[in-house]
MMTF fields as JSON, N, C-alpha, C and O atoms, coordinates in Angstrom:
{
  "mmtfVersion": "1.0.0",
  "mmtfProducer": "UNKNOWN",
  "numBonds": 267,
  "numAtoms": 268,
  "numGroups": 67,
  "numChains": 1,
  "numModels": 1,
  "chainsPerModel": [1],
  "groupsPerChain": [67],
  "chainIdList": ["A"],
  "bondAtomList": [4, 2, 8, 6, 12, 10, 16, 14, 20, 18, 24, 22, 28, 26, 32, 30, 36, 34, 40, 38, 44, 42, 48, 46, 52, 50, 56, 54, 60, 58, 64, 62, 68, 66, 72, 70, 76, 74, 80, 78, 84, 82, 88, 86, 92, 90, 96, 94, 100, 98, 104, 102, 108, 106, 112, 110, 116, 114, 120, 118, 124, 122, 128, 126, 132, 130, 136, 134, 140, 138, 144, 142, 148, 146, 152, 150, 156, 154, 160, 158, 164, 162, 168, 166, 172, 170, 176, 174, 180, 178, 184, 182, 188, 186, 192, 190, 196, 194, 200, 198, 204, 202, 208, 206, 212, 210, 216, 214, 220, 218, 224, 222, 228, 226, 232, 230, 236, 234, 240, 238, 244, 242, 248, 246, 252, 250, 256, 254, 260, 258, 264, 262],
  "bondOrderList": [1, 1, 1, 1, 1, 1, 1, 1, 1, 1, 1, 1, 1, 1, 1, 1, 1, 1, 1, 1, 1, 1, 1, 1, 1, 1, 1, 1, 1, 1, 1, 1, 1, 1, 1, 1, 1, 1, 1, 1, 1, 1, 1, 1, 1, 1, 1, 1, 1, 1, 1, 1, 1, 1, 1, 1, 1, 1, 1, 1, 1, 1, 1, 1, 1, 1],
  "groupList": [{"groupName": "UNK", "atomNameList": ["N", "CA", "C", "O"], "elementList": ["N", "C", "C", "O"], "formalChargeList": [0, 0, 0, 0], "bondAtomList": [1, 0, 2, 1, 3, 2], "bondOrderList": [1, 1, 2], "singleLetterCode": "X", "chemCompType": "L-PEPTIDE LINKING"}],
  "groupTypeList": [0, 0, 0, 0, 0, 0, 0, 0, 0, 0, 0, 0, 0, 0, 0, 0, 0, 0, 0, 0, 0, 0, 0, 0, 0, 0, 0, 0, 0, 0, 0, 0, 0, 0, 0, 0, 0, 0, 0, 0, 0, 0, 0, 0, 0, 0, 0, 0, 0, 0, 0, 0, 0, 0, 0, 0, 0, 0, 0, 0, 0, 0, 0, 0, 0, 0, 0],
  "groupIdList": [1, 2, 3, 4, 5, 6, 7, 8, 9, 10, 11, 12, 13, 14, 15, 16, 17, 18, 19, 20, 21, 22, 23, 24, 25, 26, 27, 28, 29, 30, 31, 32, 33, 34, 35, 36, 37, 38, 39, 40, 41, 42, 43, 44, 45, 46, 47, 48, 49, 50, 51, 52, 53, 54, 55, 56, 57, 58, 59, 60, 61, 62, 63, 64, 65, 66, 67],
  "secStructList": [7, 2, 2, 2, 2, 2, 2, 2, 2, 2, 2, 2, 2, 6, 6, 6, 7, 7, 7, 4, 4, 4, 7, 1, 1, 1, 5, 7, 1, 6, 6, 7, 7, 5, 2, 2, 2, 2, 2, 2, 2, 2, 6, 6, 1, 7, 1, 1, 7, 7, 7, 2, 2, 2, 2, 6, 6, 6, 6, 7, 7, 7, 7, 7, 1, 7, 7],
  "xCoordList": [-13.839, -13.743, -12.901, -12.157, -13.093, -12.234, -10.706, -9.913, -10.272, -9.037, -8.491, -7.534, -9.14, -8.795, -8.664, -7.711, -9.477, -9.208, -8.167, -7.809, -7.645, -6.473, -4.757, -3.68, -5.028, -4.483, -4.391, -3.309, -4.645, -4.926, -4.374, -3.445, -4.825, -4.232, -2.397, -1.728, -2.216, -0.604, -0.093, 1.118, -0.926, -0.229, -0.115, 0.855, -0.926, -0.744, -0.129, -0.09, 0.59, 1.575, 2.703, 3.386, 2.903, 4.142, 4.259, 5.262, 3.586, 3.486, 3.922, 4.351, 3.775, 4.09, 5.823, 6.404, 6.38, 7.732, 8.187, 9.253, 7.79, 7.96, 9.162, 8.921, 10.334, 11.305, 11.056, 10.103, 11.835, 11.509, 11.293, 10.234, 12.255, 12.294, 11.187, 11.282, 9.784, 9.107, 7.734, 6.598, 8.146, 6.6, 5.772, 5.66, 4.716, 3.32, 2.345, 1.248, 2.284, 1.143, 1.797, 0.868, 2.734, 2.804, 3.059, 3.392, 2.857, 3.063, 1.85, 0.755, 2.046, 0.569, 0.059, 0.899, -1.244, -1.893, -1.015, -0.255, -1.388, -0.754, 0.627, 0.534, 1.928, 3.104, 4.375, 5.555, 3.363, 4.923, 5.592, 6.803, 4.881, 5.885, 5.64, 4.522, 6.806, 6.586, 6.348, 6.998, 4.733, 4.204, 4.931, 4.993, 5.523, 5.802, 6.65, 6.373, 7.548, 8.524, 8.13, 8.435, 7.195, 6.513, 6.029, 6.876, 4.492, 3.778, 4.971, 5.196, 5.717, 6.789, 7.663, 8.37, 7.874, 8.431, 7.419, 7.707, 6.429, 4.887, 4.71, 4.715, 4.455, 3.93, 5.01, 4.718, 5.611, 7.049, 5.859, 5.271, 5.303, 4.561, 3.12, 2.458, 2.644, 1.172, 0.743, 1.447, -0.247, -1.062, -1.861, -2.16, -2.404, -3.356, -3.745, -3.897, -4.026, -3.584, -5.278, -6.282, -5.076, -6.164, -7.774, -7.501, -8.858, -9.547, -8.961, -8.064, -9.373, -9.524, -9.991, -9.429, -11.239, -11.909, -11.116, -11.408, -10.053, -8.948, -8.1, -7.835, -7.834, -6.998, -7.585, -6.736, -8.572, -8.951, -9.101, -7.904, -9.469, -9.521, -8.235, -8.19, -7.367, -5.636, -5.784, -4.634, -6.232, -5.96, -5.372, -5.09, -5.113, -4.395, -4.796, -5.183, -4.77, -4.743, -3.611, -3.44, -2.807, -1.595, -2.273, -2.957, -1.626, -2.035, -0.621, 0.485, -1.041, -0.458, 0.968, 0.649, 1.816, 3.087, 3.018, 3.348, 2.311, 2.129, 1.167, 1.019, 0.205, -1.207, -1.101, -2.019],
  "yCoordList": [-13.427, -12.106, -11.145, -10.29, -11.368, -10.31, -10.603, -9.666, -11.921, -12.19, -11.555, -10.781, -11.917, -11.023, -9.491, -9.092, -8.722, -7.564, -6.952, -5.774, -8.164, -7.624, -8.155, -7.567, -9.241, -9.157, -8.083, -7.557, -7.765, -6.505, -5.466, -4.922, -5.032, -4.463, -3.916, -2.921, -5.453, -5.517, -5.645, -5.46, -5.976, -5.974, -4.445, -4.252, -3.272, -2.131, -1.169, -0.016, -1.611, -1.251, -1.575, -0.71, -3.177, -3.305, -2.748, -3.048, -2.212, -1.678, -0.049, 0.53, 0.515, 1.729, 1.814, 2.869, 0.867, 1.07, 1.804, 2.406, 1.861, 2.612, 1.804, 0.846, 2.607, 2.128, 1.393, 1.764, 0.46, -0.6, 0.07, -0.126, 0.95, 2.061, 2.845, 3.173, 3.098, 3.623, 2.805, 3.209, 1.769, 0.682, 1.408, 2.089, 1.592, 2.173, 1.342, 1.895, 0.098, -0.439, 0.308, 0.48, 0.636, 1.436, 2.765, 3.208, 3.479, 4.943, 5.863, 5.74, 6.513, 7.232, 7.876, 7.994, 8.368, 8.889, 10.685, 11.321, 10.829, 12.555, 12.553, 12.161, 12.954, 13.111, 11.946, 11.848, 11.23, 9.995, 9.436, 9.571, 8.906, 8.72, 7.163, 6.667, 6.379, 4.736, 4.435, 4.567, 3.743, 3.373, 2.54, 2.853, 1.299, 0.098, 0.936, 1.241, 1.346, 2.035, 2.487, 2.021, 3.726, 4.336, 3.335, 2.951, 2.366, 1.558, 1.062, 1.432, 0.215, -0.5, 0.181, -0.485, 1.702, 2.179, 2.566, 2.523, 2.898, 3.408, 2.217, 2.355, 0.345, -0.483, -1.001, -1.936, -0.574, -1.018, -0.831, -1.839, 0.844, 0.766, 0.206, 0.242, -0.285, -0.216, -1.471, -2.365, -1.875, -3.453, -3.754, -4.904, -2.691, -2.943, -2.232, -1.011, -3.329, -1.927, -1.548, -2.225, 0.208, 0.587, -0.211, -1.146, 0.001, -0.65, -0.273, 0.57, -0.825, -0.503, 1.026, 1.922, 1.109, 2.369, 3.68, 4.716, 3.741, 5.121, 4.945, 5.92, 3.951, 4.316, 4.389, 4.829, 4.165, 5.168, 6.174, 6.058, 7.116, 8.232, 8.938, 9.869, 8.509, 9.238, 8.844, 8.999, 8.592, 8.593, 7.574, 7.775, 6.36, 5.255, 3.936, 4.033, 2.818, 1.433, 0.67, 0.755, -0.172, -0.482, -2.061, -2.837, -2.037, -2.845, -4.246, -4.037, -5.492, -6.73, -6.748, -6.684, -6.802, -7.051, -7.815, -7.5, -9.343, -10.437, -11.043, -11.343, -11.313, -12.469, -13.372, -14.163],
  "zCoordList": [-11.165, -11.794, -10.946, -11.427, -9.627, -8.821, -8.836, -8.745, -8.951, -9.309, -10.559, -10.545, -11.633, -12.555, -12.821, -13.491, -12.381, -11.65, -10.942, -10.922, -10.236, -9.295, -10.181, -10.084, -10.872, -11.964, -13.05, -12.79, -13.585, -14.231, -13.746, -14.343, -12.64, -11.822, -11.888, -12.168, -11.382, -10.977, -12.483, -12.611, -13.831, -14.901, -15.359, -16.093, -15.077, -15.64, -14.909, -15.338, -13.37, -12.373, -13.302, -13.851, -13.486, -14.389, -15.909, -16.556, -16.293, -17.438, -17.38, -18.378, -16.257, -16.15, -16.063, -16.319, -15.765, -15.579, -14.222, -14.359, -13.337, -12.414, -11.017, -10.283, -11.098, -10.497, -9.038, -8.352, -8.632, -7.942, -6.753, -6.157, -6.239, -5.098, -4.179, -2.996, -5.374, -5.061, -4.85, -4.602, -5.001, -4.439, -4.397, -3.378, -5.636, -5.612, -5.136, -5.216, -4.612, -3.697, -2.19, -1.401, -1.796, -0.515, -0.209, 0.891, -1.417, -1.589, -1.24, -1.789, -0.571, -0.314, -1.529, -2.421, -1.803, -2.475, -2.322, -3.053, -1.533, -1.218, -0.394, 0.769, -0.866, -0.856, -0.78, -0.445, -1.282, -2.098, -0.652, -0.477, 0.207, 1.294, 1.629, 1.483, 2.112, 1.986, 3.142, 4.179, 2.776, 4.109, 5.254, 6.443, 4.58, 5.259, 5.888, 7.048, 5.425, 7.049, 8.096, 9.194, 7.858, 8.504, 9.176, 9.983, 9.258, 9.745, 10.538, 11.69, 9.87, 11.187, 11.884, 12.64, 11.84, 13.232, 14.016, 15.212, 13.79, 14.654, 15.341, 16.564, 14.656, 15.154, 16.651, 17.398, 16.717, 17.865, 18.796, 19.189, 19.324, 20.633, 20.627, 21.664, 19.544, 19.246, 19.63, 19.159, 20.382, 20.286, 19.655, 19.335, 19.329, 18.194, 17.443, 17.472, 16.348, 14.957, 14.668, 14.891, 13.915, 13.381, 12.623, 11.871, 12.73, 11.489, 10.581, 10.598, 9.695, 7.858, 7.751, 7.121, 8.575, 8.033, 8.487, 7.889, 9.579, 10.429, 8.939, 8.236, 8.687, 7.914, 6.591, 5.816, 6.066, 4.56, 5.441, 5.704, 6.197, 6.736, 6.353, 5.55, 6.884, 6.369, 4.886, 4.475, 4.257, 2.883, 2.159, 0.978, 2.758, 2.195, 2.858, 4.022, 2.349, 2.969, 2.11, 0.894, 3.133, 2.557, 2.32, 2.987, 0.902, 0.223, 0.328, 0.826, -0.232, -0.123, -1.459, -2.646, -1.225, -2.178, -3.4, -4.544, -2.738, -3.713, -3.182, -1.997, -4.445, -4.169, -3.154, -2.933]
}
């Protein structure tokens, strides 16, 4: 069932039409800004990365591209 869910999911992402540019699995919730860049110029000095839970704190968890 949770597969299907996450299916679903990615089918009503593609249903919105939303240009390739703006990757809404890596877009923040509050001001449209793309995580993965961000994350990989921050991760250069970092050894270790945040829990899960610092980052729902900022408002986002970056989510997986493809199953």
């Amino acid at each position: 069932r949770d597969l299907e869910r996450i299916i679903e999911m990615f089918n009503k992402i593609n249903e919105l039409g939303i240009p390739e540019e703006v990757e809404p699995l890596y877009t923040t919730f509050f001001g449209e800004v793309n995580l993965r860049d961000d994350l990989e110029s921050e991760s250069m000095g970092i050894r270790e990365l945040d829990p899960v839970g610092e980052r729902l704190e900022d408002r986002y968890l970056k989510s997986p591209r493809t199953l």
